[in-house]
């Protein structure tokens, strides 16, 4: 593809030689003379002067750089769109492999691609254009929409519901038992039946080794457009809101509610029975023990407002010196007060 064709496809303004032939997309430091790259973070602008890329996606024109430039309102998004033009992941052939097992009562829509050793249980309903890679297991009574993609060893448990355009990466478990036990008089733990389900709405993607537990009663729900990274735990009865981003190694205890456009960075811990309201941002390794107001930016464990947290962590290394200074001042004040008292008695 030449650069002028790419600019037209992406709707970007071209500055430079449109006849350049492109063979791919790469990062700024790895790109070669037939590849396009992107500057989506202004702090990396100095690196643009050293890239070997043929062209670069930028938000505003850069002076004194060699590569041609495509002016984009959103370089990161257009970088992703360009990548799709040069790389398409392999798609399995349409059909049901003879080594797959499909229960007689299962109903599957048009154009399925179901690999060997996939299992579709009794009374399962699956829409059209689905791809089940080898060793995907769908338990009895699950309902799945159109354009579903499940990679190897993904599991959907009994009676759970999946919307349209959902992607499950390898080893995702949807609807595993929630962690619920009642302590008995003798100290042993009595298992609470997890009778609810898990619901995954449209256009959700869940990355590898993530678990979204079924509810003890009612449902656990991941709402439209949410994206869950690898190694995330969503406890029973939780609600993950529309367009949430939940990064790796985050854990949500039971009955946590996340509203729209919440961002949880890596290794965040959420205690149960609380609400994080719209557009909140929680920084990495934060511990959330109570409700978070809309638009808040939180840090720390226990978490508090991020700007205050930044001031606090700046002070932490200085605490021993501050403590010594305070003790010296206290001693000096005590000496001055004692001297003043002696004068008053003289």
PDB file of N, CA and C in Angstrom, residues 138-240:
ATOM      1  N   UNK A 138     -18.277 -25.398  26.418  1.00  0.00           N
ATOM      2  CA  UNK A 138     -19.477 -24.622  26.733  1.00  0.00           C
ATOM      3  C   UNK A 138     -20.458 -25.548  27.448  1.00  0.00           C
ATOM      4  N   UNK A 139     -20.759 -25.207  28.685  1.00  0.00           N
ATOM      5  CA  UNK A 139     -21.611 -26.058  29.508  1.00  0.00           C
ATOM      6  C   UNK A 139     -23.082 -25.941  29.100  1.00  0.00           C
ATOM      7  N   UNK A 140     -23.858 -26.814  29.691  1.00  0.00           N
ATOM      8  CA  UNK A 140     -25.292 -26.923  29.398  1.00  0.00           C
ATOM      9  C   UNK A 140     -26.021 -25.608  29.604  1.00  0.00           C
ATOM     10  N   UNK A 141     -26.914 -25.294  28.651  1.00  0.00           N
ATOM     11  CA  UNK A 141     -27.841 -24.186  28.811  1.00  0.00           C
ATOM     12  C   UNK A 141     -27.279 -22.802  28.574  1.00  0.00           C
ATOM     13  N   UNK A 142     -26.006 -22.689  28.188  1.00  0.00           N
ATOM     14  CA  UNK A 142     -25.434 -21.368  27.909  1.00  0.00           C
ATOM     15  C   UNK A 142     -26.046 -20.782  26.639  1.00  0.00           C
ATOM     16  N   UNK A 143     -26.116 -19.453  26.600  1.00  0.00           N
ATOM     17  CA  UNK A 143     -26.639 -18.743  25.436  1.00  0.00           C
ATOM     18  C   UNK A 143     -25.583 -17.765  24.950  1.00  0.00           C
ATOM     19  N   UNK A 144     -25.256 -17.825  23.659  1.00  0.00           N
ATOM     20  CA  UNK A 144     -24.158 -17.034  23.092  1.00  0.00           C
ATOM     21  C   UNK A 144     -24.658 -16.346  21.827  1.00  0.00           C
ATOM     22  N   UNK A 145     -24.282 -15.080  21.646  1.00  0.00           N
ATOM     23  CA  UNK A 145     -24.730 -14.300  20.498  1.00  0.00           C
ATOM     24  C   UNK A 145     -23.901 -14.539  19.246  1.00  0.00           C
ATOM     25  N   UNK A 146     -23.988 -13.570  18.320  1.00  0.00           N
ATOM     26  CA  UNK A 146     -23.293 -13.655  17.038  1.00  0.00           C
ATOM     27  C   UNK A 146     -21.840 -13.200  17.163  1.00  0.00           C
ATOM     28  N   UNK A 147     -21.010 -13.658  16.230  1.00  0.00           N
ATOM     29  CA  UNK A 147     -19.613 -13.224  16.077  1.00  0.00           C
ATOM     30  C   UNK A 147     -18.795 -13.446  17.353  1.00  0.00           C
ATOM     31  N   UNK A 148     -19.084 -14.518  18.022  1.00  0.00           N
ATOM     32  CA  UNK A 148     -18.354 -14.875  19.243  1.00  0.00           C
ATOM     33  C   UNK A 148     -17.032 -15.546  18.870  1.00  0.00           C
ATOM     34  N   UNK A 149     -15.967 -15.184  19.564  1.00  0.00           N
ATOM     35  CA  UNK A 149     -14.655 -15.788  19.342  1.00  0.00           C
ATOM     36  C   UNK A 149     -14.104 -16.260  20.676  1.00  0.00           C
ATOM     37  N   UNK A 150     -13.821 -17.561  20.775  1.00  0.00           N
ATOM     38  CA  UNK A 150     -13.249 -18.120  21.995  1.00  0.00           C
ATOM     39  C   UNK A 150     -11.987 -18.889  21.641  1.00  0.00           C
ATOM     40  N   UNK A 151     -10.885 -18.535  22.285  1.00  0.00           N
ATOM     41  CA  UNK A 151      -9.624 -19.225  22.053  1.00  0.00           C
ATOM     42  C   UNK A 151      -9.530 -20.467  22.946  1.00  0.00           C
ATOM     43  N   UNK A 152      -8.522 -21.279  22.654  1.00  0.00           N
ATOM     44  CA  UNK A 152      -8.394 -22.588  23.290  1.00  0.00           C
ATOM     45  C   UNK A 152      -8.483 -22.520  24.811  1.00  0.00           C
ATOM     46  N   UNK A 153      -9.221 -23.489  25.364  1.00  0.00           N
ATOM     47  CA  UNK A 153      -9.360 -23.699  26.803  1.00  0.00           C
ATOM     48  C   UNK A 153     -10.204 -22.626  27.497  1.00  0.00           C
ATOM     49  N   UNK A 154     -10.870 -21.770  26.735  1.00  0.00           N
ATOM     50  CA  UNK A 154     -11.885 -20.911  27.347  1.00  0.00           C
ATOM     51  C   UNK A 154     -13.069 -21.785  27.760  1.00  0.00           C
ATOM     52  N   UNK A 155     -13.704 -21.406  28.878  1.00  0.00           N
ATOM     53  CA  UNK A 155     -14.823 -22.180  29.416  1.00  0.00           C
ATOM     54  C   UNK A 155     -15.977 -21.247  29.734  1.00  0.00           C
ATOM     55  N   UNK A 156     -17.168 -21.638  29.297  1.00  0.00           N
ATOM     56  CA  UNK A 156     -18.399 -20.928  29.662  1.00  0.00           C
ATOM     57  C   UNK A 156     -19.263 -21.909  30.434  1.00  0.00           C
ATOM     58  N   UNK A 157     -19.564 -21.573  31.670  1.00  0.00           N
ATOM     59  CA  UNK A 157     -20.279 -22.503  32.534  1.00  0.00           C
ATOM     60  C   UNK A 157     -21.792 -22.450  32.289  1.00  0.00           C
ATOM     61  N   UNK A 158     -22.478 -23.346  32.965  1.00  0.00           N
ATOM     62  CA  UNK A 158     -23.893 -23.609  32.745  1.00  0.00           C
ATOM     63  C   UNK A 158     -24.758 -22.356  32.881  1.00  0.00           C
ATOM     64  N   UNK A 159     -25.636 -22.189  31.886  1.00  0.00           N
ATOM     65  CA  UNK A 159     -26.701 -21.175  31.871  1.00  0.00           C
ATOM     66  C   UNK A 159     -26.194 -19.733  31.791  1.00  0.00           C
ATOM     67  N   UNK A 160     -24.906 -19.525  31.600  1.00  0.00           N
ATOM     68  CA  UNK A 160     -24.408 -18.159  31.459  1.00  0.00           C
ATOM     69  C   UNK A 160     -24.809 -17.589  30.103  1.00  0.00           C
ATOM     70  N   UNK A 161     -24.778 -16.255  29.993  1.00  0.00           N
ATOM     71  CA  UNK A 161     -25.229 -15.595  28.769  1.00  0.00           C
ATOM     72  C   UNK A 161     -24.115 -14.691  28.230  1.00  0.00           C
ATOM     73  N   UNK A 162     -23.881 -14.809  26.938  1.00  0.00           N
ATOM     74  CA  UNK A 162     -22.829 -14.055  26.255  1.00  0.00           C
ATOM     75  C   UNK A 162     -23.477 -13.277  25.114  1.00  0.00           C
ATOM     76  N   UNK A 163     -23.124 -11.993  24.960  1.00  0.00           N
ATOM     77  CA  UNK A 163     -23.713 -11.163  23.914  1.00  0.00           C
ATOM     78  C   UNK A 163     -23.032 -11.311  22.568  1.00  0.00           C
ATOM     79  N   UNK A 164     -23.216 -10.307  21.718  1.00  0.00           N
ATOM     80  CA  UNK A 164     -22.643 -10.306  20.373  1.00  0.00           C
ATOM     81  C   UNK A 164     -21.234  -9.711  20.381  1.00  0.00           C
ATOM     82  N   UNK A 165     -20.378 -10.234  19.507  1.00  0.00           N
ATOM     83  CA  UNK A 165     -19.055  -9.645  19.323  1.00  0.00           C
ATOM     84  C   UNK A 165     -18.128  -9.793  20.514  1.00  0.00           C
ATOM     85  N   UNK A 166     -18.343 -10.796  21.321  1.00  0.00           N
ATOM     86  CA  UNK A 166     -17.508 -11.025  22.512  1.00  0.00           C
ATOM     87  C   UNK A 166     -16.282 -11.845  22.133  1.00  0.00           C
ATOM     88  N   UNK A 167     -15.132 -11.504  22.735  1.00  0.00           N
ATOM     89  CA  UNK A 167     -13.889 -12.238  22.522  1.00  0.00           C
ATOM     90  C   UNK A 167     -13.377 -12.731  23.866  1.00  0.00           C
ATOM     91  N   UNK A 168     -13.116 -14.030  23.949  1.00  0.00           N
ATOM     92  CA  UNK A 168     -12.499 -14.624  25.127  1.00  0.00           C
ATOM     93  C   UNK A 168     -11.145 -15.184  24.717  1.00  0.00           C
ATOM     94  N   UNK A 169     -10.093 -14.722  25.362  1.00  0.00           N
ATOM     95  CA  UNK A 169      -8.767 -15.250  25.091  1.00  0.00           C
ATOM     96  C   UNK A 169      -8.570 -16.565  25.856  1.00  0.00           C
ATOM     97  N   UNK A 170      -7.381 -17.152  25.705  1.00  0.00           N
ATOM     98  CA  UNK A 170      -7.130 -18.482  26.244  1.00  0.00           C
ATOM     99  C   UNK A 170      -7.329 -18.546  27.758  1.00  0.00           C
ATOM    100  N   UNK A 171      -7.972 -19.650  28.200  1.00  0.00           N
ATOM    101  CA  UNK A 171      -8.123 -19.974  29.622  1.00  0.00           C
ATOM    102  C   UNK A 171      -8.988 -18.990  30.403  1.00  0.00           C
ATOM    103  N   UNK A 172      -9.835 -18.254  29.720  1.00  0.00           N
ATOM    104  CA  UNK A 172     -10.837 -17.452  30.427  1.00  0.00           C
ATOM    105  C   UNK A 172     -11.924 -18.387  30.964  1.00  0.00           C
ATOM    106  N   UNK A 173     -12.387 -18.110  32.174  1.00  0.00           N
ATOM    107  CA  UNK A 173     -13.506 -18.862  32.753  1.00  0.00           C
ATOM    108  C   UNK A 173     -14.643 -17.886  33.038  1.00  0.00           C
ATOM    109  N   UNK A 174     -15.758 -18.100  32.375  1.00  0.00           N
ATOM    110  CA  UNK A 174     -16.963 -17.303  32.592  1.00  0.00           C
ATOM    111  C   UNK A 174     -17.953 -18.155  33.376  1.00  0.00           C
ATOM    112  N   UNK A 175     -18.268 -17.718  34.593  1.00  0.00           N
ATOM    113  CA  UNK A 175     -19.295 -18.400  35.362  1.00  0.00           C
ATOM    114  C   UNK A 175     -18.791 -19.503  36.260  1.00  0.00           C
ATOM    115  N   UNK A 176     -17.476 -19.489  36.601  1.00  0.00           N
ATOM    116  CA  UNK A 176     -17.013 -20.400  37.643  1.00  0.00           C
ATOM    117  C   UNK A 176     -17.667 -20.050  38.972  1.00  0.00           C
ATOM    118  N   UNK A 177     -17.687 -21.001  39.893  1.00  0.00           N
ATOM    119  CA  UNK A 177     -18.354 -20.760  41.176  1.00  0.00           C
ATOM    120  C   UNK A 177     -17.752 -19.563  41.897  1.00  0.00           C
ATOM    121  N   UNK A 178     -18.619 -18.703  42.426  1.00  0.00           N
ATOM    122  CA  UNK A 178     -18.163 -17.661  43.315  1.00  0.00           C
ATOM    123  C   UNK A 178     -17.607 -18.255  44.602  1.00  0.00           C
ATOM    124  N   UNK A 179     -16.793 -17.482  45.301  1.00  0.00           N
ATOM    125  CA  UNK A 179     -16.111 -17.963  46.510  1.00  0.00           C
ATOM    126  C   UNK A 179     -17.001 -17.694  47.700  1.00  0.00           C
ATOM    127  N   UNK A 180     -17.846 -18.674  48.028  1.00  0.00           N
ATOM    128  CA  UNK A 180     -18.806 -18.468  49.099  1.00  0.00           C
ATOM    129  C   UNK A 180     -18.886 -19.666  50.022  1.00  0.00           C
ATOM    130  N   UNK A 181     -18.612 -19.444  51.314  1.00  0.00           N
ATOM    131  CA  UNK A 181     -18.646 -20.513  52.311  1.00  0.00           C
ATOM    132  C   UNK A 181     -19.192 -19.940  53.619  1.00  0.00           C
ATOM    133  N   UNK A 182     -19.993 -20.752  54.301  1.00  0.00           N
ATOM    134  CA  UNK A 182     -20.516 -20.379  55.620  1.00  0.00           C
ATOM    135  C   UNK A 182     -19.784 -21.197  56.678  1.00  0.00           C
ATOM    136  N   UNK A 183     -19.303 -20.519  57.714  1.00  0.00           N
ATOM    137  CA  UNK A 183     -18.559 -21.212  58.759  1.00  0.00           C
ATOM    138  C   UNK A 183     -19.520 -21.906  59.714  1.00  0.00           C
ATOM    139  N   UNK A 184     -19.248 -23.177  59.998  1.00  0.00           N
ATOM    140  CA  UNK A 184     -20.087 -23.969  60.883  1.00  0.00           C
ATOM    141  C   UNK A 184     -19.539 -23.950  62.310  1.00  0.00           C
ATOM    142  N   UNK A 185     -20.344 -24.470  63.223  1.00  0.00           N
ATOM    143  CA  UNK A 185     -19.983 -24.439  64.646  1.00  0.00           C
ATOM    144  C   UNK A 185     -18.673 -25.159  64.926  1.00  0.00           C
ATOM    145  N   UNK A 186     -18.385 -26.203  64.156  1.00  0.00           N
ATOM    146  CA  UNK A 186     -17.151 -26.950  64.400  1.00  0.00           C
ATOM    147  C   UNK A 186     -15.942 -26.346  63.687  1.00  0.00           C
ATOM    148  N   UNK A 187     -16.123 -25.179  63.062  1.00  0.00           N
ATOM    149  CA  UNK A 187     -15.017 -24.496  62.393  1.00  0.00           C
ATOM    150  C   UNK A 187     -14.830 -24.858  60.944  1.00  0.00           C
ATOM    151  N   UNK A 188     -15.580 -25.848  60.464  1.00  0.00           N
ATOM    152  CA  UNK A 188     -15.473 -26.204  59.050  1.00  0.00           C
ATOM    153  C   UNK A 188     -16.305 -25.247  58.196  1.00  0.00           C
ATOM    154  N   UNK A 189     -16.109 -25.310  56.892  1.00  0.00           N
ATOM    155  CA  UNK A 189     -16.746 -24.369  55.968  1.00  0.00           C
ATOM    156  C   UNK A 189     -17.770 -25.098  55.102  1.00  0.00           C
ATOM    157  N   UNK A 190     -18.984 -24.577  55.104  1.00  0.00           N
ATOM    158  CA  UNK A 190     -20.083 -25.163  54.334  1.00  0.00           C
ATOM    159  C   UNK A 190     -20.219 -24.399  53.021  1.00  0.00           C
ATOM    160  N   UNK A 191     -20.115 -25.113  51.899  1.00  0.00           N
ATOM    161  CA  UNK A 191     -20.161 -24.457  50.595  1.00  0.00           C
ATOM    162  C   UNK A 191     -21.542 -23.897  50.305  1.00  0.00           C
ATOM    163  N   UNK A 192     -21.589 -22.620  49.898  1.00  0.00           N
ATOM    164  CA  UNK A 192     -22.836 -21.980  49.487  1.00  0.00           C
ATOM    165  C   UNK A 192     -23.022 -22.216  47.993  1.00  0.00           C
ATOM    166  N   UNK A 193     -24.125 -22.826  47.639  1.00  0.00           N
ATOM    167  CA  UNK A 193     -24.390 -23.089  46.221  1.00  0.00           C
ATOM    168  C   UNK A 193     -24.412 -21.774  45.447  1.00  0.00           C
ATOM    169  N   UNK A 194     -23.695 -21.732  44.345  1.00  0.00           N
ATOM    170  CA  UNK A 194     -23.656 -20.534  43.506  1.00  0.00           C
ATOM    171  C   UNK A 194     -24.709 -20.693  42.404  1.00  0.00           C
ATOM    172  N   UNK A 195     -25.916 -20.309  42.738  1.00  0.00           N
ATOM    173  CA  UNK A 195     -27.070 -20.604  41.884  1.00  0.00           C
ATOM    174  C   UNK A 195     -27.297 -19.566  40.798  1.00  0.00           C
ATOM    175  N   UNK A 196     -26.582 -18.441  40.862  1.00  0.00           N
ATOM    176  CA  UNK A 196     -26.778 -17.393  39.861  1.00  0.00           C
ATOM    177  C   UNK A 196     -25.992 -17.665  38.589  1.00  0.00           C
ATOM    178  N   UNK A 197     -25.895 -16.655  37.728  1.00  0.00           N
ATOM    179  CA  UNK A 197     -25.212 -16.794  36.447  1.00  0.00           C
ATOM    180  C   UNK A 197     -24.241 -15.632  36.255  1.00  0.00           C
ATOM    181  N   UNK A 198     -23.498 -15.704  35.177  1.00  0.00           N
ATOM    182  CA  UNK A 198     -22.684 -14.583  34.711  1.00  0.00           C
ATOM    183  C   UNK A 198     -23.214 -14.144  33.354  1.00  0.00           C
ATOM    184  N   UNK A 199     -23.330 -12.836  33.170  1.00  0.00           N
ATOM    185  CA  UNK A 199     -23.791 -12.257  31.907  1.00  0.00           C
ATOM    186  C   UNK A 199     -22.676 -11.373  31.349  1.00  0.00           C
ATOM    187  N   UNK A 200     -22.288 -11.637  30.107  1.00  0.00           N
ATOM    188  CA  UNK A 200     -21.298 -10.826  29.409  1.00  0.00           C
ATOM    189  C   UNK A 200     -22.011 -10.129  28.259  1.00  0.00           C
ATOM    190  N   UNK A 201     -22.076  -8.803  28.288  1.00  0.00           N
ATOM    191  CA  UNK A 201     -22.808  -8.077  27.256  1.00  0.00           C
ATOM    192  C   UNK A 201     -21.974  -7.913  25.976  1.00  0.00           C
ATOM    193  N   UNK A 202     -22.545  -7.213  24.994  1.00  0.00           N
ATOM    194  CA  UNK A 202     -21.926  -7.081  23.669  1.00  0.00           C
ATOM    195  C   UNK A 202     -20.557  -6.412  23.729  1.00  0.00           C
ATOM    196  N   UNK A 203     -19.684  -6.833  22.793  1.00  0.00           N
ATOM    197  CA  UNK A 203     -18.404  -6.161  22.506  1.00  0.00           C
ATOM    198  C   UNK A 203     -17.457  -6.126  23.707  1.00  0.00           C
ATOM    199  N   UNK A 204     -17.574  -7.093  24.563  1.00  0.00           N
ATOM    200  CA  UNK A 204     -16.635  -7.247  25.677  1.00  0.00           C
ATOM    201  C   UNK A 204     -15.469  -8.114  25.212  1.00  0.00           C
ATOM    202  N   UNK A 205     -14.254  -7.773  25.651  1.00  0.00           N
ATOM    203  CA  UNK A 205     -13.106  -8.657  25.437  1.00  0.00           C
ATOM    204  C   UNK A 205     -12.468  -8.953  26.780  1.00  0.00           C
ATOM    205  N   UNK A 206     -12.166 -10.241  26.995  1.00  0.00           N
ATOM    206  CA  UNK A 206     -11.557 -10.696  28.235  1.00  0.00           C
ATOM    207  C   UNK A 206     -10.269 -11.427  27.891  1.00  0.00           C
ATOM    208  N   UNK A 207      -9.162 -10.978  28.497  1.00  0.00           N
ATOM    209  CA  UNK A 207      -7.844 -11.510  28.172  1.00  0.00           C
ATOM    210  C   UNK A 207      -7.552 -12.790  28.961  1.00  0.00           C
ATOM    211  N   UNK A 208      -6.386 -13.380  28.707  1.00  0.00           N
ATOM    212  CA  UNK A 208      -6.054 -14.715  29.183  1.00  0.00           C
ATOM    213  C   UNK A 208      -6.091 -14.840  30.709  1.00  0.00           C
ATOM    214  N   UNK A 209      -6.523 -16.043  31.154  1.00  0.00           N
ATOM    215  CA  UNK A 209      -6.433 -16.433  32.567  1.00  0.00           C
ATOM    216  C   UNK A 209      -7.239 -15.525  33.499  1.00  0.00           C
ATOM    217  N   UNK A 210      -8.314 -14.969  32.982  1.00  0.00           N
ATOM    218  CA  UNK A 210      -9.202 -14.130  33.790  1.00  0.00           C
ATOM    219  C   UNK A 210     -10.465 -14.906  34.138  1.00  0.00           C
ATOM    220  N   UNK A 211     -10.982 -14.661  35.335  1.00  0.00           N
ATOM    221  CA  UNK A 211     -12.165 -15.366  35.819  1.00  0.00           C
ATOM    222  C   UNK A 211     -13.258 -14.371  36.197  1.00  0.00           C
ATOM    223  N   UNK A 212     -14.447 -14.605  35.682  1.00  0.00           N
ATOM    224  CA  UNK A 212     -15.626 -13.818  36.057  1.00  0.00           C
ATOM    225  C   UNK A 212     -16.604 -14.788  36.707  1.00  0.00           C
ATOM    226  N   UNK A 213     -16.711 -14.732  38.031  1.00  0.00           N
ATOM    227  CA  UNK A 213     -17.459 -15.739  38.780  1.00  0.00           C
ATOM    228  C   UNK A 213     -18.960 -15.565  38.633  1.00  0.00           C
ATOM    229  N   UNK A 214     -19.676 -16.689  38.734  1.00  0.00           N
ATOM    230  CA  UNK A 214     -21.136 -16.639  38.774  1.00  0.00           C
ATOM    231  C   UNK A 214     -21.581 -16.163  40.155  1.00  0.00           C
ATOM    232  N   UNK A 215     -22.785 -15.648  40.227  1.00  0.00           N
ATOM    233  CA  UNK A 215     -23.313 -15.113  41.481  1.00  0.00           C
ATOM    234  C   UNK A 215     -23.872 -16.231  42.352  1.00  0.00           C
ATOM    235  N   UNK A 216     -23.880 -16.005  43.654  1.00  0.00           N
ATOM    236  CA  UNK A 216     -24.544 -16.967  44.541  1.00  0.00           C
ATOM    237  C   UNK A 216     -26.045 -16.956  44.280  1.00  0.00           C
ATOM    238  N   UNK A 217     -26.629 -15.757  44.140  1.00  0.00           N
ATOM    239  CA  UNK A 217     -28.001 -15.600  43.646  1.00  0.00           C
ATOM    240  C   UNK A 217     -27.987 -14.410  42.685  1.00  0.00           C
ATOM    241  N   UNK A 218     -28.899 -14.384  41.741  1.00  0.00           N
ATOM    242  CA  UNK A 218     -28.936 -13.278  40.782  1.00  0.00           C
ATOM    243  C   UNK A 218     -27.865 -13.449  39.716  1.00  0.00           C
ATOM    244  N   UNK A 219     -27.062 -12.398  39.490  1.00  0.00           N
ATOM    245  CA  UNK A 219     -26.105 -12.456  38.389  1.00  0.00           C
ATOM    246  C   UNK A 219     -24.868 -11.614  38.669  1.00  0.00           C
ATOM    247  N   UNK A 220     -23.786 -11.991  38.035  1.00  0.00           N
ATOM    248  CA  UNK A 220     -22.610 -11.146  37.851  1.00  0.00           C
ATOM    249  C   UNK A 220     -22.696 -10.625  36.429  1.00  0.00           C
ATOM    250  N   UNK A 221     -22.407  -9.338  36.208  1.00  0.00           N
ATOM    251  CA  UNK A 221     -22.596  -8.774  34.861  1.00  0.00           C
ATOM    252  C   UNK A 221     -21.395  -7.921  34.459  1.00  0.00           C
ATOM    253  N   UNK A 222     -20.920  -8.160  33.224  1.00  0.00           N
ATOM    254  CA  UNK A 222     -19.922  -7.304  32.594  1.00  0.00           C
ATOM    255  C   UNK A 222     -20.618  -6.594  31.445  1.00  0.00           C
ATOM    256  N   UNK A 223     -20.713  -5.275  31.530  1.00  0.00           N
ATOM    257  CA  UNK A 223     -21.543  -4.536  30.590  1.00  0.00           C
ATOM    258  C   UNK A 223     -20.815  -4.208  29.292  1.00  0.00           C
ATOM    259  N   UNK A 224     -21.577  -3.706  28.344  1.00  0.00           N
ATOM    260  CA  UNK A 224     -21.138  -3.492  26.971  1.00  0.00           C
ATOM    261  C   UNK A 224     -19.795  -2.754  26.885  1.00  0.00           C
ATOM    262  N   UNK A 225     -18.926  -3.301  26.048  1.00  0.00           N
ATOM    263  CA  UNK A 225     -17.699  -2.612  25.700  1.00  0.00           C
ATOM    264  C   UNK A 225     -16.592  -2.663  26.726  1.00  0.00           C
ATOM    265  N   UNK A 226     -16.803  -3.319  27.856  1.00  0.00           N
ATOM    266  CA  UNK A 226     -15.752  -3.396  28.880  1.00  0.00           C
ATOM    267  C   UNK A 226     -14.605  -4.275  28.376  1.00  0.00           C
ATOM    268  N   UNK A 227     -13.390  -3.950  28.813  1.00  0.00           N
ATOM    269  CA  UNK A 227     -12.194  -4.713  28.437  1.00  0.00           C
ATOM    270  C   UNK A 227     -11.471  -5.129  29.716  1.00  0.00           C
ATOM    271  N   UNK A 228     -11.300  -6.438  29.884  1.00  0.00           N
ATOM    272  CA  UNK A 228     -10.647  -6.986  31.066  1.00  0.00           C
ATOM    273  C   UNK A 228      -9.327  -7.617  30.648  1.00  0.00           C
ATOM    274  N   UNK A 229      -8.261  -7.194  31.287  1.00  0.00           N
ATOM    275  CA  UNK A 229      -6.916  -7.671  30.990  1.00  0.00           C
ATOM    276  C   UNK A 229      -6.712  -9.080  31.564  1.00  0.00           C
ATOM    277  N   UNK A 230      -5.514  -9.627  31.343  1.00  0.00           N
ATOM    278  CA  UNK A 230      -5.165 -10.944  31.872  1.00  0.00           C
ATOM    279  C   UNK A 230      -5.094 -10.921  33.400  1.00  0.00           C
ATOM    280  N   UNK A 231      -5.382 -12.103  33.994  1.00  0.00           N
ATOM    281  CA  UNK A 231      -5.214 -12.306  35.440  1.00  0.00           C
ATOM    282  C   UNK A 231      -6.060 -11.342  36.274  1.00  0.00           C
ATOM    283  N   UNK A 232      -7.262 -11.092  35.811  1.00  0.00           N
ATOM    284  CA  UNK A 232      -8.231 -10.288  36.568  1.00  0.00           C
ATOM    285  C   UNK A 232      -9.238 -11.233  37.221  1.00  0.00           C
ATOM    286  N   UNK A 233      -9.623 -10.922  38.448  1.00  0.00           N
ATOM    287  CA  UNK A 233     -10.631 -11.689  39.165  1.00  0.00           C
ATOM    288  C   UNK A 233     -11.844 -10.804  39.425  1.00  0.00           C
ATOM    289  N   UNK A 234     -12.990 -11.203  38.881  1.00  0.00           N
ATOM    290  CA  UNK A 234     -14.252 -10.502  39.138  1.00  0.00           C
ATOM    291  C   UNK A 234     -15.100 -11.417  40.010  1.00  0.00           C
ATOM    292  N   UNK A 235     -15.320 -11.002  41.242  1.00  0.00           N
ATOM    293  CA  UNK A 235     -16.032 -11.841  42.202  1.00  0.00           C
ATOM    294  C   UNK A 235     -17.524 -11.914  41.936  1.00  0.00           C
ATOM    295  N   UNK A 236     -18.186 -12.798  42.690  1.00  0.00           N
ATOM    296  CA  UNK A 236     -19.609 -13.052  42.443  1.00  0.00           C
ATOM    297  C   UNK A 236     -20.465 -11.832  42.787  1.00  0.00           C
ATOM    298  N   UNK A 237     -21.447 -11.591  41.925  1.00  0.00           N
ATOM    299  CA  UNK A 237     -22.388 -10.499  42.139  1.00  0.00           C
ATOM    300  C   UNK A 237     -21.869  -9.126  41.765  1.00  0.00           C
ATOM    301  N   UNK A 238     -20.682  -9.053  41.155  1.00  0.00           N
ATOM    302  CA  UNK A 238     -20.143  -7.752  40.744  1.00  0.00           C
ATOM    303  C   UNK A 238     -20.829  -7.247  39.475  1.00  0.00           C
ATOM    304  N   UNK A 239     -20.739  -5.938  39.273  1.00  0.00           N
ATOM    305  CA  UNK A 239     -21.152  -5.313  38.013  1.00  0.00           C
ATOM    306  C   UNK A 239     -19.972  -4.500  37.503  1.00  0.00           C
ATOM    307  N   UNK A 240     -19.518  -4.824  36.291  1.00  0.00           N
ATOM    308  CA  UNK A 240     -18.460  -4.064  35.610  1.00  0.00           C
ATOM    309  C   UNK A 240     -19.143  -3.220  34.552  1.00  0.00           C
TER     310      UNK A 240
END
